[in-house]
Short mmCIF file of C-alpha atoms (C1' of nucleotides) in Angstrom, two decimals:
data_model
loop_
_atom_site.label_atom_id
_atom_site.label_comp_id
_atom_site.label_asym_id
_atom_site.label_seq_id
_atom_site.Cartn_x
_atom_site.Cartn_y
_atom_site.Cartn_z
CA UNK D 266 137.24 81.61 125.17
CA UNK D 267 138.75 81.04 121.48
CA UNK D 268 135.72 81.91 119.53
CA UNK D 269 137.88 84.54 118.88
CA UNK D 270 140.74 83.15 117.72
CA UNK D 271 138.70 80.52 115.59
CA UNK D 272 137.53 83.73 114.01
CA UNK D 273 141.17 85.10 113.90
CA UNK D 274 142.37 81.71 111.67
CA UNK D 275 139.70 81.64 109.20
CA UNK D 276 140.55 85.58 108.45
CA UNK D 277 144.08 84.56 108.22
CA UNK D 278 144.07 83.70 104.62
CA UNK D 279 140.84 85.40 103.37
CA UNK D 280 138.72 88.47 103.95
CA UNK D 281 135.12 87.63 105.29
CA UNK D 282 131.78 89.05 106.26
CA UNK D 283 129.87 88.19 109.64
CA UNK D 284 127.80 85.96 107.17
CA UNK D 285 130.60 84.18 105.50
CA UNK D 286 132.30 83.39 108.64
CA UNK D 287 128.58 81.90 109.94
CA UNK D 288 128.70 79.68 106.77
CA UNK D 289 132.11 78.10 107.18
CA UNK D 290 130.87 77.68 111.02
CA UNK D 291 128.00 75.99 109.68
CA UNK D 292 129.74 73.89 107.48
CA UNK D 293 133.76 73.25 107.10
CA UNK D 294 135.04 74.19 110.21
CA UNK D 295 131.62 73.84 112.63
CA UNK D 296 132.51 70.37 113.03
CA UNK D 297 135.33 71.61 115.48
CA UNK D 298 133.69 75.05 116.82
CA UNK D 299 130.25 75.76 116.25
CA UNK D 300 129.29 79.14 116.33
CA UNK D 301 125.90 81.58 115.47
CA UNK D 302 125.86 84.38 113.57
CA UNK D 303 124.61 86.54 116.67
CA UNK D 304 128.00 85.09 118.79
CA UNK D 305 129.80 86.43 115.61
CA UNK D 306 128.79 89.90 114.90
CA UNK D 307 129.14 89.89 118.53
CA UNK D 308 133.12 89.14 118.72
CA UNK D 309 133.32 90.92 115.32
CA UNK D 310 132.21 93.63 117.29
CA UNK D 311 134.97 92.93 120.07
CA UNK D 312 137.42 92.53 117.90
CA UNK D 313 137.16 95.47 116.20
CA UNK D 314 137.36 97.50 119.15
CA UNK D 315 140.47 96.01 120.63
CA UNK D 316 142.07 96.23 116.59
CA UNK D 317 143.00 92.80 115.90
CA UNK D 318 140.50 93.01 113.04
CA UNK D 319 139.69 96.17 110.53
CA UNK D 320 136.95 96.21 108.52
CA UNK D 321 135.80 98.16 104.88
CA UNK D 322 132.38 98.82 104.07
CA UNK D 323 131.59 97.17 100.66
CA UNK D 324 128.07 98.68 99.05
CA UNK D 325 126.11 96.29 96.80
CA UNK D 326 123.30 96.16 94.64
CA UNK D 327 120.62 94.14 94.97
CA UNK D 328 121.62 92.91 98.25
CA UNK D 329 122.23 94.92 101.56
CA UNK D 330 125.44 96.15 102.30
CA UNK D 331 128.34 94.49 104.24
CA UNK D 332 131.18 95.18 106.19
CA UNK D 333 134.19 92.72 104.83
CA UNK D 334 136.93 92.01 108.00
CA UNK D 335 140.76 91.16 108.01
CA UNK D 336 143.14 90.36 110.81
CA UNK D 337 145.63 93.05 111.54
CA UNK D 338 148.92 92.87 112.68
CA UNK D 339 147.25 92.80 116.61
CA UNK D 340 145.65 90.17 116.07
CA UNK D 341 147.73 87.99 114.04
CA UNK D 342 149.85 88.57 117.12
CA UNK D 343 147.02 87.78 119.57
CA UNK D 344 146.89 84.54 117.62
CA UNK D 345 150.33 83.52 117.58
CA UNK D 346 150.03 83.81 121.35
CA UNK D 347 147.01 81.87 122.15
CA UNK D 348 148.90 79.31 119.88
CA UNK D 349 151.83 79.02 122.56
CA UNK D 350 149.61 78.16 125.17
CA UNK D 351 148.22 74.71 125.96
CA UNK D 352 144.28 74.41 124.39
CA UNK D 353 141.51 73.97 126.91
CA UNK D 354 140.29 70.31 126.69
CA UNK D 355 137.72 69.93 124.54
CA UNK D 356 133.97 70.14 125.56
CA UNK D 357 130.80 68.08 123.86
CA UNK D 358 127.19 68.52 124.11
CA UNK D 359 126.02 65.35 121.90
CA UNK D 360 122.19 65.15 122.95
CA UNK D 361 121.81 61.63 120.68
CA UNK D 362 124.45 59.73 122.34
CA UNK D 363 122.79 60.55 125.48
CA UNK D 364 119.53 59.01 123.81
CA UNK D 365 121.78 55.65 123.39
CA UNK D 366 122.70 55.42 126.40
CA UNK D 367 119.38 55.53 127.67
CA UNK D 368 117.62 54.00 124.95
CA UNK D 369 116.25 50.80 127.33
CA UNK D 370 113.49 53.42 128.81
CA UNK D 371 113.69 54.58 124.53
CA UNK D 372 110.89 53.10 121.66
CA UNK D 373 113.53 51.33 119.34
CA UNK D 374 111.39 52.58 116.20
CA UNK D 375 111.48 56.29 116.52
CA UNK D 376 115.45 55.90 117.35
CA UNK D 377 116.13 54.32 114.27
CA UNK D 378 114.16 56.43 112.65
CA UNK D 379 116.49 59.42 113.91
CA UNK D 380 119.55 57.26 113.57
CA UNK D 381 118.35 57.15 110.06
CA UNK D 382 118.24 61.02 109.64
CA UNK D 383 121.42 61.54 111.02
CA UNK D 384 123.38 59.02 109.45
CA UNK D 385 121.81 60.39 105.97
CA UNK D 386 122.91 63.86 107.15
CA UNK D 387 126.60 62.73 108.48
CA UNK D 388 127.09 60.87 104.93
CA UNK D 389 126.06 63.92 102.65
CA UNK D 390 128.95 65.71 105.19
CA UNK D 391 131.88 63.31 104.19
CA UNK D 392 130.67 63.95 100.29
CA UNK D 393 131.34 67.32 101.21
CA UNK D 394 134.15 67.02 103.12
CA UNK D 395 135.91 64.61 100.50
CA UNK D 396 135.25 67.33 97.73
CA UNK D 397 136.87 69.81 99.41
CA UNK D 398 140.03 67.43 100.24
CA UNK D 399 140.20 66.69 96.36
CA UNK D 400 140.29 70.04 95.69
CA UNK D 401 142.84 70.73 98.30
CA UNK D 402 145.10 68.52 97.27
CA UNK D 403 145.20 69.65 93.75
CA UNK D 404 146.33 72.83 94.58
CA UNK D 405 148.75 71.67 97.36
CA UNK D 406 150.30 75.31 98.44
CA UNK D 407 152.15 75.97 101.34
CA UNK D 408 149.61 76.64 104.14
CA UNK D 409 146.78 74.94 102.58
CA UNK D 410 148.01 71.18 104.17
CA UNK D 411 146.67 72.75 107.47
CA UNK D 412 143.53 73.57 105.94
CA UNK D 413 143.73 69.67 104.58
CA UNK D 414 143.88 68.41 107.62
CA UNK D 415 141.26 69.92 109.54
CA UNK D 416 139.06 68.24 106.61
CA UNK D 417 140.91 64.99 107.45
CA UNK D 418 139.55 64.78 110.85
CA UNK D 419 136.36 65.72 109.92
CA UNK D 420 136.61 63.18 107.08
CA UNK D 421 137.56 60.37 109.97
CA UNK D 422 135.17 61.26 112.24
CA UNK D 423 132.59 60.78 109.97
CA UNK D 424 133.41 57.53 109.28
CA UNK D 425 134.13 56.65 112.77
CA UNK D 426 130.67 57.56 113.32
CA UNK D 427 129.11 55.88 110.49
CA UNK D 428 130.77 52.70 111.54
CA UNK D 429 129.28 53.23 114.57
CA UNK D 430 125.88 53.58 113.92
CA UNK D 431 125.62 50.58 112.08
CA UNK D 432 126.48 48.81 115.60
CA UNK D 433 124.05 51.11 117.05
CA UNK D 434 121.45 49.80 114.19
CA UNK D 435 121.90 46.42 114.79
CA UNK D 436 121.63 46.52 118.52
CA UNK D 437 118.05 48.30 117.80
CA UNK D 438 116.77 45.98 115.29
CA UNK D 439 117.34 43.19 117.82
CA UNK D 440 115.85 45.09 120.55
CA UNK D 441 113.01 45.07 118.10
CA UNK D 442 112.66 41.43 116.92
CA UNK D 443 112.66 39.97 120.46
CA UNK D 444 109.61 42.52 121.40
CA UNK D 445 107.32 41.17 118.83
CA UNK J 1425 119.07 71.73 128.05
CA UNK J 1426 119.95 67.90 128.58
CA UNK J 1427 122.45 68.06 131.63
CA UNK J 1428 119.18 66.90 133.25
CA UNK J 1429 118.30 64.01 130.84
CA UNK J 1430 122.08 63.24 131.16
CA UNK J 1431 121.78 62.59 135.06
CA UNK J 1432 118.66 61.00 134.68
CA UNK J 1433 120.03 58.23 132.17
CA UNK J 1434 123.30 57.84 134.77
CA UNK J 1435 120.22 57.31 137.69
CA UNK J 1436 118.70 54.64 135.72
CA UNK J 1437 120.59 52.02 136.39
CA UNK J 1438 122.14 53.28 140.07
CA UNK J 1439 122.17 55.08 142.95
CA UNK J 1440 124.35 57.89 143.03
CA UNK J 1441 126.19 60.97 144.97
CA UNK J 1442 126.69 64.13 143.21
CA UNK J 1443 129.93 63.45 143.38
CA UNK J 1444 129.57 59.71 142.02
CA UNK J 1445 128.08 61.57 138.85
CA UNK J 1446 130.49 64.11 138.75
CA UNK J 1447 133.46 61.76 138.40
CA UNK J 1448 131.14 59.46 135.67
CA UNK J 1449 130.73 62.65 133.89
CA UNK J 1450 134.66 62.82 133.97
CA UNK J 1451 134.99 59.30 132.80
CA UNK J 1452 133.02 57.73 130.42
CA UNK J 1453 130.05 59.62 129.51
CA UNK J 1454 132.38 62.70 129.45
CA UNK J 1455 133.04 62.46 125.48
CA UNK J 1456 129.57 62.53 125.19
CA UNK J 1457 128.50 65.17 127.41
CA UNK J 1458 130.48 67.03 130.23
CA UNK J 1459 129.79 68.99 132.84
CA UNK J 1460 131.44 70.25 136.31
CA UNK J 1461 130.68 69.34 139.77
CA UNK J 1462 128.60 73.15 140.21
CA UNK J 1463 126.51 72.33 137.59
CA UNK J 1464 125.64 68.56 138.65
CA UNK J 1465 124.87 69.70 142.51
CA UNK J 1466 122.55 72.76 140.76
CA UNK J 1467 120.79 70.53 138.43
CA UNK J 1468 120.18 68.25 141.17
CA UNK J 1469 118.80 70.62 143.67
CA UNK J 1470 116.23 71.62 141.04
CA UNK J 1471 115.56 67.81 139.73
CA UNK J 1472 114.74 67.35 143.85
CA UNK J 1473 112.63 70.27 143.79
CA UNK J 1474 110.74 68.76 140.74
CA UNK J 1475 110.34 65.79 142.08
CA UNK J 1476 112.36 64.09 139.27
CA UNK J 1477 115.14 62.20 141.91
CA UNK J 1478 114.72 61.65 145.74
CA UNK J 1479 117.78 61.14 147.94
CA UNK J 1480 118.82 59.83 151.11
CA UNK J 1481 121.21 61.34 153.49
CA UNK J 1482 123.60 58.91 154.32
CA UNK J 1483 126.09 59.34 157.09
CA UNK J 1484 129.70 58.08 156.79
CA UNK J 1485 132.37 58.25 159.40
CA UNK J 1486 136.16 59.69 158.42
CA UNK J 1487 134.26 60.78 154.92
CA UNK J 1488 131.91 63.51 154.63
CA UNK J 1489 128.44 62.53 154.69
CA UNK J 1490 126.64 61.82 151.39
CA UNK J 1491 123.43 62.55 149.82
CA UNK J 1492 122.12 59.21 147.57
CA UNK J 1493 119.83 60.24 144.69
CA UNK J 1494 117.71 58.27 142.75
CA UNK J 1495 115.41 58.98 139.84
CA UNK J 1496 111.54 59.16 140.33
CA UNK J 1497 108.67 57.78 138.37
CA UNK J 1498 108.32 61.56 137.09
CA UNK J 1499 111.82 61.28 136.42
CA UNK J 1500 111.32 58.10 134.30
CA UNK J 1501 108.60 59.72 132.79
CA UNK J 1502 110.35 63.28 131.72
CA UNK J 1503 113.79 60.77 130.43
CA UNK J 1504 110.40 58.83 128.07
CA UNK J 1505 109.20 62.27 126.68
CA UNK J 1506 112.35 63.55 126.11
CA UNK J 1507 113.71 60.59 124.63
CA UNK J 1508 110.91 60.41 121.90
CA UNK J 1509 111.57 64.22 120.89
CA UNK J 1510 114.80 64.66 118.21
CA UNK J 1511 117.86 65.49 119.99
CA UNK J 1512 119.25 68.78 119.73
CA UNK J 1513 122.29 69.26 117.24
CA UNK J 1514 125.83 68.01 118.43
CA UNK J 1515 128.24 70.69 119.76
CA UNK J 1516 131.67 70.98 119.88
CA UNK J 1517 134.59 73.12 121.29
CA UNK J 1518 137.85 71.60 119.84
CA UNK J 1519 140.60 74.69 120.88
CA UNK J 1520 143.47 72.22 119.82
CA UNK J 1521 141.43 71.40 116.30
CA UNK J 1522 141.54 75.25 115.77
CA UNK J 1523 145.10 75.26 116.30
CA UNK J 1524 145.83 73.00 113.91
CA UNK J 1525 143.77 75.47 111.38
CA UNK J 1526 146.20 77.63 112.50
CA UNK J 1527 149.01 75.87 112.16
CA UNK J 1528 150.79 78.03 109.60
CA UNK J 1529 151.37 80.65 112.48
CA UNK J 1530 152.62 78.42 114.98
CA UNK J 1531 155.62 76.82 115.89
CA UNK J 1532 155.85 73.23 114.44
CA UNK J 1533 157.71 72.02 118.15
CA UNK J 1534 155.28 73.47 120.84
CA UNK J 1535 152.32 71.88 118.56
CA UNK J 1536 154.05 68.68 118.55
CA UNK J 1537 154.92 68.55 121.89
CA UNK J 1538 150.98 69.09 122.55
CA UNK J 1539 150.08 66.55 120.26
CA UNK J 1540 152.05 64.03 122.04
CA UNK J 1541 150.05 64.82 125.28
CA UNK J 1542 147.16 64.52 124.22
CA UNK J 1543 148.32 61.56 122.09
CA UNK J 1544 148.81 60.32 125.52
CA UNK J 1545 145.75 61.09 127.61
CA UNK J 1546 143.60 59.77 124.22
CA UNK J 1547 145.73 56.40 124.54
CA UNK J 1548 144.66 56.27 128.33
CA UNK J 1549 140.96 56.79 127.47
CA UNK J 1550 141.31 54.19 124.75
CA UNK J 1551 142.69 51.63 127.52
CA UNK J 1552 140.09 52.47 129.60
CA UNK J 1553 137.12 52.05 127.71
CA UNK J 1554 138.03 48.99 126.14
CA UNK J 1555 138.90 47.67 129.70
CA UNK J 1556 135.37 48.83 130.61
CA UNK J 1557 133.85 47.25 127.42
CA UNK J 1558 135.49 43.63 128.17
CA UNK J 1559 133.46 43.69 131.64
CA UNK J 1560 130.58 44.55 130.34
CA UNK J 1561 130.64 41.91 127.23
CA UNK J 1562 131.15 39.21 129.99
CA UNK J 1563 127.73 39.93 131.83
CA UNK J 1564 126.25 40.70 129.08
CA UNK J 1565 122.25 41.53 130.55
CA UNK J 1566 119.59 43.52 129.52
CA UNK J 1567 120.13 47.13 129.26
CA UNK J 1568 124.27 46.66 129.41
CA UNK J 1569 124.15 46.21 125.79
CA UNK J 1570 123.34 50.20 125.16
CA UNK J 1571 125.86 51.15 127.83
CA UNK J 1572 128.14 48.94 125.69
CA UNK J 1573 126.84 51.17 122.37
CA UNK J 1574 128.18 54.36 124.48
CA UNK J 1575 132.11 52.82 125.42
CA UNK J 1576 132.18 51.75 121.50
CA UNK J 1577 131.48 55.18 120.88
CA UNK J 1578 134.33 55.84 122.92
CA UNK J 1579 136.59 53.65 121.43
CA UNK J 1580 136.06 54.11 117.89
CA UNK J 1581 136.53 57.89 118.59
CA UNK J 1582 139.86 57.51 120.59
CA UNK J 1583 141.04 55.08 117.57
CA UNK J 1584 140.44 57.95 114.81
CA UNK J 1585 141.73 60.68 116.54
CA UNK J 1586 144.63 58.75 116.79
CA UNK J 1587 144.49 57.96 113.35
CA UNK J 1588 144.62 61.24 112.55
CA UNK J 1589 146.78 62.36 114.65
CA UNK J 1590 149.50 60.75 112.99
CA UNK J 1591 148.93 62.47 110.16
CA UNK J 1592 149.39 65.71 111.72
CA UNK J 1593 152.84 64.51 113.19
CA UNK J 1594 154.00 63.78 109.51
CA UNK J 1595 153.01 67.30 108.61
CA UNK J 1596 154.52 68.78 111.42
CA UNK J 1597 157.99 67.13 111.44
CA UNK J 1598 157.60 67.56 107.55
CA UNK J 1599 157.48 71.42 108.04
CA UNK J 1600 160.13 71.22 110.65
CA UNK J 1601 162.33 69.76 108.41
CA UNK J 1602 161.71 72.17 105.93
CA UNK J 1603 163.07 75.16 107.84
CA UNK J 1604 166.18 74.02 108.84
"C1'" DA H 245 101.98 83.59 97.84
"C1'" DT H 246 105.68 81.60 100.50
"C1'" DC H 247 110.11 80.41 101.49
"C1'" DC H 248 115.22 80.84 100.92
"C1'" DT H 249 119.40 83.59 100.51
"C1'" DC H 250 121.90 87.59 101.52
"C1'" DA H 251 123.25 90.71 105.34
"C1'" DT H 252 123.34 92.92 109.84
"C1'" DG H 253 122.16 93.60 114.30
"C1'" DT H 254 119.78 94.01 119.72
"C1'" DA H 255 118.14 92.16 124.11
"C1'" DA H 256 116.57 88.89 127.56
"C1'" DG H 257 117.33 84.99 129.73
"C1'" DA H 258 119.38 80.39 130.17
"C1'" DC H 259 123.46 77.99 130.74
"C1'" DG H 260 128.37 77.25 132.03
"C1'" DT H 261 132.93 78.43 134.11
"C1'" DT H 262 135.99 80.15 137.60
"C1'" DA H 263 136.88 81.36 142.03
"C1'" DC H 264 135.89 80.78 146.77
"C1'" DA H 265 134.67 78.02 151.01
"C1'" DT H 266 135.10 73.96 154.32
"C1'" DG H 267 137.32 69.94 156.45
"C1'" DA H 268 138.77 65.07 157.63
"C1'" DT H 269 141.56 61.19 155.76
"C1'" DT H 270 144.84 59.01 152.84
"C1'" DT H 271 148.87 58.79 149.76
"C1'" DA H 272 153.43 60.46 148.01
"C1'" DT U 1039 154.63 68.67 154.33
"C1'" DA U 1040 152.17 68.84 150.37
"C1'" DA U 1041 148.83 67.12 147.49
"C1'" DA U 1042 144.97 64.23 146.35
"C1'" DT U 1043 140.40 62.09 147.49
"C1'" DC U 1044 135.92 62.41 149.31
"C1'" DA U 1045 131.83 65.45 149.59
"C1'" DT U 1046 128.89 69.51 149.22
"C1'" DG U 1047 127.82 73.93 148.13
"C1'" DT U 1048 127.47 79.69 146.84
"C1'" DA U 1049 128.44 83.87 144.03
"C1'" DA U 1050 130.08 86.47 140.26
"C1'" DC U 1051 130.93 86.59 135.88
"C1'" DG U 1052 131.19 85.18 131.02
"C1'" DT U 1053 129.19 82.72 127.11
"C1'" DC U 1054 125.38 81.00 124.26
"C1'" DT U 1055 120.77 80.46 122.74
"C1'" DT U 1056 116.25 82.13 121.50
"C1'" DA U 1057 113.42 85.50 120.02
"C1'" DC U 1058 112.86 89.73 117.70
"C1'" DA U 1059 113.76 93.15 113.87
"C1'" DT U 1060 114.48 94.69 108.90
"C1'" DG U 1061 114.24 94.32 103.87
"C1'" DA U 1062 115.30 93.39 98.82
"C1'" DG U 1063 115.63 89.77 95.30
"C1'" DG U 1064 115.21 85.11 93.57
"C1'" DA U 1065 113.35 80.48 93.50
"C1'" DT U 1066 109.23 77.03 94.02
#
DNA sequence: ATCCTCATGTAAGACGTTACATGATTTA
DNA sequence: TAAATCATGTAACGTCTTACATGAGGAT
């Protein structure tokens, strides 16, 4: 379980609310751990209990209320010892590449449609992922070249996957030409 | 829930044990989607029960006996309908991406060491798939060609982790070299 | 008017992991 | 002699998703 300590490193250089840390989930770092907000106000929860985070309740106007978190000594310990030990391999659930490798029972059409969607949505990702490297890079300080490369991989992987999809494309258009 | 749509896509092509699966779901289509012996033997108990695979129960001497499945024409049916809805989201748990988000608390030798492991294991994979890739570009028949789709998957994956993991040696030795 | 963003949460149920159980044969 | 391979399963527990709940302010 390191939902918790994926929590633990993005409150290691910033203080966050349940919702912020659901946005970087979403975007930045979801890539590598994807998270909902309910699984996060969840371990927030946890956390706060066993004191590796503290929270202070910051009233607003306009908009509700929110509780803003930061690691404590505890935890920043907790961290540094989850870092010691080996990770747990990695796990993936990616439905679409299960579509591929079944697409001969598939209709060509409607999977290039979706390969269309999702290569649309992985390039708007590398934009993203690219700004945030540029801006990175500008301000090269000590611990933000970790930061830099966790946008590096997702950078790579994007392309990686882009690259592939234009195999997968071509594969599918064929399909298509020889069933007409 | 696609474990199901998983096995039935593996079934399309072959007849196989649970454990047969299990071991595929190891191997190759493991990037894509993994999943433990439990859960295969569970899955396929209810897939039975739906009438989506049948099996055989085939005896073997010195080896336990084995039970053969194979998918249905409702099972054919279920992988169509599913196949023509859009796939769920990708999901990922990456613990060793989150430690390198967390690098700044760790120590730059124990990461490294890591890094060369799995440096290692990805290098295997690599060898493997591309191994796997070469047979199947020689027979090159029907429905190999989107099996083929799924190993270059593979191997452009393996290739940009590596990629990238090279740039998070240089970082690492660079920050080792730092604090001496 | 309707949807999106901000902001937090609860609860039920589905899904997944870890541990346990068995037992013959082969390889190191 | 110990460990790995083949082969199937159950039970307990932990994690994750889906649905529900609230409510103001701003954008379309």
């Amino acid at each position: 379980m390191s939902l918790r300590h994926a929590i633990l490193v993005l409150l290691q250089d910033e203080e966050a609310s349940g919702y912020d840390l659901a946005r970087e989930f979403a975007n930045s770092i979801g890539l590598v751990w994807n998270a909902t907000h309910q699984q996060i106000y969840l371990e927030l929860g946890k956390l706060n209990e066993q004191n590796m985070v503290h929270y202070r309740h910051v009233p607003q106007d306009g908009k509700p209320d929110k509780k803003l978190y930061r690691i404590t000594d505890e935890g920043r310990q907790e961290l540094v010892r989850w870092l010691r030990r080996p990770a747990a391999p990695a796990r993936v659930r990616d439905a679409f590449m299960v579509k591929v490798a079944g697409a001969a029972l598939a209709d060509p059409e409607t999977l290039l449609g979706e390969l269309d969607q999702l290569v649309q949505q992985r390039k708007e990702r590398l934009a993203n992922f690219e700004a945030e490297a540029r801006k990175l890079e500008r301000q090269s300080e000590g611990n933000s070249r970790f930061q830099h490369l966790t946008l590096r991989r997702g950078i790579l992987d994007q392309e990686a996957w882009l690259a592939w999809a234009e195999e997968v494309r071509e594969v599918l258009e064929d399909t298509l030409s020889h069933q007409h």
